[in-house]
CSV table of C-alpha atoms in Angstrom, one decimal:
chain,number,residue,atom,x,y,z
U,1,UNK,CA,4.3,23.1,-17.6
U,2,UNK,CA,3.1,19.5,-16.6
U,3,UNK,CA,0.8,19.0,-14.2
U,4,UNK,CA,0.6,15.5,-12.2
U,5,UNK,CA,-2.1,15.7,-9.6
U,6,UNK,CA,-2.8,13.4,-6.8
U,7,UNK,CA,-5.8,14.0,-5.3
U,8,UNK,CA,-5.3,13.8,-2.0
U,9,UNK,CA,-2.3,15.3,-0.2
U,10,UNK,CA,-2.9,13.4,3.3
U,11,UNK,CA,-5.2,10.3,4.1
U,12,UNK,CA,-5.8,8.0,6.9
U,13,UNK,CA,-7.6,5.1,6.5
U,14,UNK,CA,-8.1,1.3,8.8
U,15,UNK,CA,-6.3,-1.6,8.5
U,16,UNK,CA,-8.7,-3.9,6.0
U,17,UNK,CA,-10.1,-1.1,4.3
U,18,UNK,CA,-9.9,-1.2,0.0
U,19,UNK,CA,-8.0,2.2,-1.1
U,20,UNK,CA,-7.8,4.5,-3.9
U,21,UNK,CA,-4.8,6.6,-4.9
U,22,UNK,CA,-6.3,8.6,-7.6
U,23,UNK,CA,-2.9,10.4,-10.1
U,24,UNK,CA,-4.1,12.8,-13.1
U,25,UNK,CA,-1.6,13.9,-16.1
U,26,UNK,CA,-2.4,16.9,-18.5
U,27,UNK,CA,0.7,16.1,-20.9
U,28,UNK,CA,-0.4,13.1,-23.0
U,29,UNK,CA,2.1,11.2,-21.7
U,30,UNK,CA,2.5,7.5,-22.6
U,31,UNK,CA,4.1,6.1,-19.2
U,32,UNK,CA,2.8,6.3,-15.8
U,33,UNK,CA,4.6,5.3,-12.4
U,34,UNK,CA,3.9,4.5,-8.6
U,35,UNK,CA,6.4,4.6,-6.2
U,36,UNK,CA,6.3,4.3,-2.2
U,37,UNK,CA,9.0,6.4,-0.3
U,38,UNK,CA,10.0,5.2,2.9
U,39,UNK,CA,13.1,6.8,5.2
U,40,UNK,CA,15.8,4.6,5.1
U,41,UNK,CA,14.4,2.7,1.7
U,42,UNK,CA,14.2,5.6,-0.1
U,43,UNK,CA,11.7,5.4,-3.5
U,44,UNK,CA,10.9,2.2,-4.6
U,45,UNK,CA,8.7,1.5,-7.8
U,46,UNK,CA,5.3,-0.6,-7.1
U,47,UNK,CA,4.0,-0.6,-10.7
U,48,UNK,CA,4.0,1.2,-13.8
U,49,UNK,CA,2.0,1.6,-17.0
U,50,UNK,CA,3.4,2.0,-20.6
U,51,UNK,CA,-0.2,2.3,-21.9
U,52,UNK,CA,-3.9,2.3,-21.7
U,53,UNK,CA,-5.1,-0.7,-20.1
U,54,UNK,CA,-1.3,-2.0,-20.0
U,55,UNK,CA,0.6,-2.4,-16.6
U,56,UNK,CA,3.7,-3.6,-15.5
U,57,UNK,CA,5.1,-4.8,-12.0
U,58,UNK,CA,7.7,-3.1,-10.5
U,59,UNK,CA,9.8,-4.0,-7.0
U,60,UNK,CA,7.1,-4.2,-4.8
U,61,UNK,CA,3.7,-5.1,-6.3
U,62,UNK,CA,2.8,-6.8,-3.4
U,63,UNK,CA,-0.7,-5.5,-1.8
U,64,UNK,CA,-1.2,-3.6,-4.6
U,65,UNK,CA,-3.1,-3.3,-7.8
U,66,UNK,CA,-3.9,-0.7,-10.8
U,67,UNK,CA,-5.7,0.8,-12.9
U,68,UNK,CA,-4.8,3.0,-16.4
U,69,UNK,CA,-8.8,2.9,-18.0
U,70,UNK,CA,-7.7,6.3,-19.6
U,71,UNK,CA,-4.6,7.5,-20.8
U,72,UNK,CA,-4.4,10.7,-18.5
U,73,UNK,CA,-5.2,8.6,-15.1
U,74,UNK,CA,-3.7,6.2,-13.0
U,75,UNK,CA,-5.0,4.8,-10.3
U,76,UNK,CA,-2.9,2.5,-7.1
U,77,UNK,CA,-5.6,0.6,-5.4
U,78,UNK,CA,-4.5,-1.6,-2.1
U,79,UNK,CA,-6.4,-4.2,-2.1
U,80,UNK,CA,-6.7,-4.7,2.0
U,81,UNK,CA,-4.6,-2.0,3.7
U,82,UNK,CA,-2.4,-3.2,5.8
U,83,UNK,CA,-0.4,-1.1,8.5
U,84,UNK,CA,2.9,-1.8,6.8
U,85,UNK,CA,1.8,0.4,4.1
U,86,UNK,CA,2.1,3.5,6.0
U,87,UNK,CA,4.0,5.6,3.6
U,88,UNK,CA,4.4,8.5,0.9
U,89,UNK,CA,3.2,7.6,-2.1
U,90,UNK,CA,4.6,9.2,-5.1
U,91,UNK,CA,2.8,9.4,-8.8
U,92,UNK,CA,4.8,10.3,-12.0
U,93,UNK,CA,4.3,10.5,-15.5
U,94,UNK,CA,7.2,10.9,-18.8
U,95,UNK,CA,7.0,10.3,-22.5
U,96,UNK,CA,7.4,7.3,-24.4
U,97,UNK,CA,10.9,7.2,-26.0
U,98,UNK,CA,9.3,8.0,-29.6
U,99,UNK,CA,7.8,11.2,-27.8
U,100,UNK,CA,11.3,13.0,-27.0
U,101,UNK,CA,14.1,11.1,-25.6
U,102,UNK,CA,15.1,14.1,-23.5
U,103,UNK,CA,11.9,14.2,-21.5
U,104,UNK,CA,12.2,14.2,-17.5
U,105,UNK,CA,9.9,12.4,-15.3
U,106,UNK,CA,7.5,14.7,-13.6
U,107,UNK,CA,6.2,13.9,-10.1
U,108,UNK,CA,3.0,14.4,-7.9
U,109,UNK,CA,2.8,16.1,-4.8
U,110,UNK,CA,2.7,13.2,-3.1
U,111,UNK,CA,-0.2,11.1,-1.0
U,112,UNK,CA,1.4,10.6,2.6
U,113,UNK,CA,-1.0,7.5,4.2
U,114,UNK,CA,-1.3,6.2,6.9
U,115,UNK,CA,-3.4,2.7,7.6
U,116,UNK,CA,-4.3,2.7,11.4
Y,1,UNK,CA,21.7,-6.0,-9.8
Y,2,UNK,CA,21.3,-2.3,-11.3
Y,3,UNK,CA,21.8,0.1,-8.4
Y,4,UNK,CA,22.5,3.6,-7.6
Y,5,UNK,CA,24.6,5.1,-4.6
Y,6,UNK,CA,24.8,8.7,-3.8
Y,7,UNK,CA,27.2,9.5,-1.2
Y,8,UNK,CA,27.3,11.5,1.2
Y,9,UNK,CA,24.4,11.1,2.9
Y,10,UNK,CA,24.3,14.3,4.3
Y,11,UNK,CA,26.4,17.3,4.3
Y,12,UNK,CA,26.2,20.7,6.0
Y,13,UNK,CA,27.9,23.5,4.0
Y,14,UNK,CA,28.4,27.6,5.1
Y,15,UNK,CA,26.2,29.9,2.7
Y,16,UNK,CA,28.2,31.1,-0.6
Y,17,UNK,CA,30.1,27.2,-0.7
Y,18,UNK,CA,30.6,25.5,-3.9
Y,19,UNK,CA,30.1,22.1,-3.2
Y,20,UNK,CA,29.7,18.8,-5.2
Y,21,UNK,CA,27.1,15.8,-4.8
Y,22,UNK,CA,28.1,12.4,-6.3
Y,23,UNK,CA,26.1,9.5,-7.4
Y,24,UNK,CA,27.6,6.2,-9.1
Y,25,UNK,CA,25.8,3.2,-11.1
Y,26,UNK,CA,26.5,-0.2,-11.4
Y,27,UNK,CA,26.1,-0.4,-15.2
Y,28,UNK,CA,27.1,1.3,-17.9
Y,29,UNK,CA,24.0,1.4,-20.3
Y,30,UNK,CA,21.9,3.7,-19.7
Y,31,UNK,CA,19.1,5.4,-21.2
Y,32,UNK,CA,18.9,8.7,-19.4
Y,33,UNK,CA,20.1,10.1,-15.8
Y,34,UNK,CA,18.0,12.6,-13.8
Y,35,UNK,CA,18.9,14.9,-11.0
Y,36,UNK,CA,16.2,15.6,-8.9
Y,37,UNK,CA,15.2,18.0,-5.4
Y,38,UNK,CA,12.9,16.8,-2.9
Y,39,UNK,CA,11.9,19.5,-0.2
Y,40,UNK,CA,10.9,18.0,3.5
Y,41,UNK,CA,7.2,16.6,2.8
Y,42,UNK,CA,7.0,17.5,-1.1
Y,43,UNK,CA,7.3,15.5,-4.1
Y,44,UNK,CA,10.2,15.7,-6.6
Y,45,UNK,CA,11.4,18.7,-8.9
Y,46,UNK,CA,13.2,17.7,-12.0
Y,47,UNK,CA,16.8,19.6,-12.4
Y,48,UNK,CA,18.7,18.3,-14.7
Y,49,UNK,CA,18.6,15.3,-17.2
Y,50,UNK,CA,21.9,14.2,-19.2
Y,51,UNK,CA,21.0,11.8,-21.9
Y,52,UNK,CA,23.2,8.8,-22.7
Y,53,UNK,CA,25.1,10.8,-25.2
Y,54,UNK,CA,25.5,13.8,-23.4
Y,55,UNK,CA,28.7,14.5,-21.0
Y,56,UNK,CA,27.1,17.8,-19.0
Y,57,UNK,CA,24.1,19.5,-18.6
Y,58,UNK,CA,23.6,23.0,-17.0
Y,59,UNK,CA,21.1,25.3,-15.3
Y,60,UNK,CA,21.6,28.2,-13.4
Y,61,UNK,CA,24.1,27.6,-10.4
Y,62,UNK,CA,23.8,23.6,-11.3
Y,63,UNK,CA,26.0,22.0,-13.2
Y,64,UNK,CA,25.6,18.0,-13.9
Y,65,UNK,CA,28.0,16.0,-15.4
Y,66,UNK,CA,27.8,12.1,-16.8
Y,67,UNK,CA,31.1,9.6,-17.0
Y,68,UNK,CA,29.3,6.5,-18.1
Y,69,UNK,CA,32.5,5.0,-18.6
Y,70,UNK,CA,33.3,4.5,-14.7
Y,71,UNK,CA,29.5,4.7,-13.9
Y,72,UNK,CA,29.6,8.3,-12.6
Y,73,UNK,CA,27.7,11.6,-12.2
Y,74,UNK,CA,28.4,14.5,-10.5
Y,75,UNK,CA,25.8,17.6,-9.6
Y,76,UNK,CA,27.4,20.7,-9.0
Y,77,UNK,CA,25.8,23.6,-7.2
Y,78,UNK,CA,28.0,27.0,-7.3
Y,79,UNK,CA,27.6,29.7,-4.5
Y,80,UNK,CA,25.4,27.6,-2.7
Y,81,UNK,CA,22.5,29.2,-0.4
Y,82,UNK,CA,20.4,28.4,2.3
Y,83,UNK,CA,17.6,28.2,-0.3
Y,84,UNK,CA,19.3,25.2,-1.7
Y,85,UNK,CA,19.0,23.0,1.7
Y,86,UNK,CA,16.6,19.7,0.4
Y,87,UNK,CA,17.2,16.6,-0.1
Y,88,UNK,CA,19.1,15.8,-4.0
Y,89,UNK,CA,18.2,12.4,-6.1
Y,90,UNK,CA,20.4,10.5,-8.9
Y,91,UNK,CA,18.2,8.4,-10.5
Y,92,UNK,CA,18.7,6.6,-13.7
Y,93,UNK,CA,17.1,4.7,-16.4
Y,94,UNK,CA,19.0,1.7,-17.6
Y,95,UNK,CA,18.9,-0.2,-21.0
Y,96,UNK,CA,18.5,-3.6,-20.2
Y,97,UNK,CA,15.3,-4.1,-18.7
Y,98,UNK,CA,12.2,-1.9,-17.6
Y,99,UNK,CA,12.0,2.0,-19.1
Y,100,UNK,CA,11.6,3.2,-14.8
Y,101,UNK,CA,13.7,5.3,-13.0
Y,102,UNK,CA,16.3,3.7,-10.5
Y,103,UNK,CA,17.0,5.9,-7.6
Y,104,UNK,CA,19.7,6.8,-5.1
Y,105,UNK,CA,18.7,6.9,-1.4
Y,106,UNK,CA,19.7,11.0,-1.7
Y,107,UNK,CA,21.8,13.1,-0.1
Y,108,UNK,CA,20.8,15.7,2.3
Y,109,UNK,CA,22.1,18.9,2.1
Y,110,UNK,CA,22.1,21.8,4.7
Y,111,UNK,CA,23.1,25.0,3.7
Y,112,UNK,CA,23.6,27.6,7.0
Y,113,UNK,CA,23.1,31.3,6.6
């Protein structure tokens, strides 16, 4: 079974502070996602990696940055939280199309945060 | 703009219903579609994915089926139980343009003993 870990389940952290959103995949998979889920918005995609060291922007890259140093983690950092980014935060990983075109994405737990 | 619309957004339904949950697209090329469950607080579990050349896919008491033609999919969930109460996501992933998923806001199903 695939496994994508976030490692934190809840965190609460201050306005200004520099955060880490840490996502771990056991399935060699090639792409890796961030998305925020917010009621009334539903899931929207913040950035997403195709590879190692490769990163892509997706709705709402604004605040955000990240980091794929290793092909099993990747990593959402806000630069300067900011109340507005009060949310659930959703990681995912899938295969590249040359891997199996009939691979799902597989989610994370989820990190619910909350910038006071 | 690609989208995706799931309607209703919310439905109650008596244990032991069959019911159906619809979700529409505004283009026609697409790579894959995914069905997915979200419980209150959790992250997403993967049901059902229908490739582009596929017309159904089925598991259990789900059923999913893919019209690309009029931009449609339905899930269908036979002899529903309270069990099944969560929240139910279309996405899709189109051709034209980034390999992500674009999601549906979800439907919300309740399912009373």
């Amino acid at each position: 079974d695939v496994k994508v870990t976030q490692s934190s389940r809840y965190l609460v952290k201050r306005t200004g502070e520099k955060v880490f959103l840490e996502c771990v995949q056991d399935m060699d998979h090639e792409n890796m996602f961030w998305y925020r889920q917010d009621p009334g918005l539903g899931l929207r995609l913040i950035y997403f990696s195709y590879d190692v060291k490769m990163k892509e922007k997706g709705d709402i890259p604004e605040g955000y940055s990240v980091s794929r140093e290793k092909k099993e983690r990747f990593s959402l950092i806000l630069e300067s939280a900011s109340t507005n980014q009060t949310s659930m935060y959703l990681c995912a990983s899938s295969p590249s199309p040359g891997q199996g075109a009939d691979q799902p994405q597989h989610f994370g737990d989820g990190t619910r945060l909350s910038i006071l | 703009k690609q989208e995706v619309t799931q309607i209703p957004a919310a439905l109650s339904v008596p244990e032991g219903e069959n019911l159906v949950l619809n979700c529409s697209f505004t283009d026609s090329a697409i790579y894959n579609l995914q069905w997915f469950r979200q419980d209150p607080g959790k992250g997403l579990t993967s049901l059902l994915l229908i490739q582009s050349s596929q017309r159904e896919q089925t598991s259990g008491r789900l059923n999913a089926s893919l019209d690309k033609s009029s931009g449609r999919s339905t899930l269908y969930i036979a002899a529903s139980q309270p069990g099944d109460s969560a929240t139910y996501l279309c996405a899709v992933i189109f051709l034209t343009g980034r390999r992500a998923l674009t999601f549906g806001s979800g439907t919300r199903l309740q399912v009373q003993p």
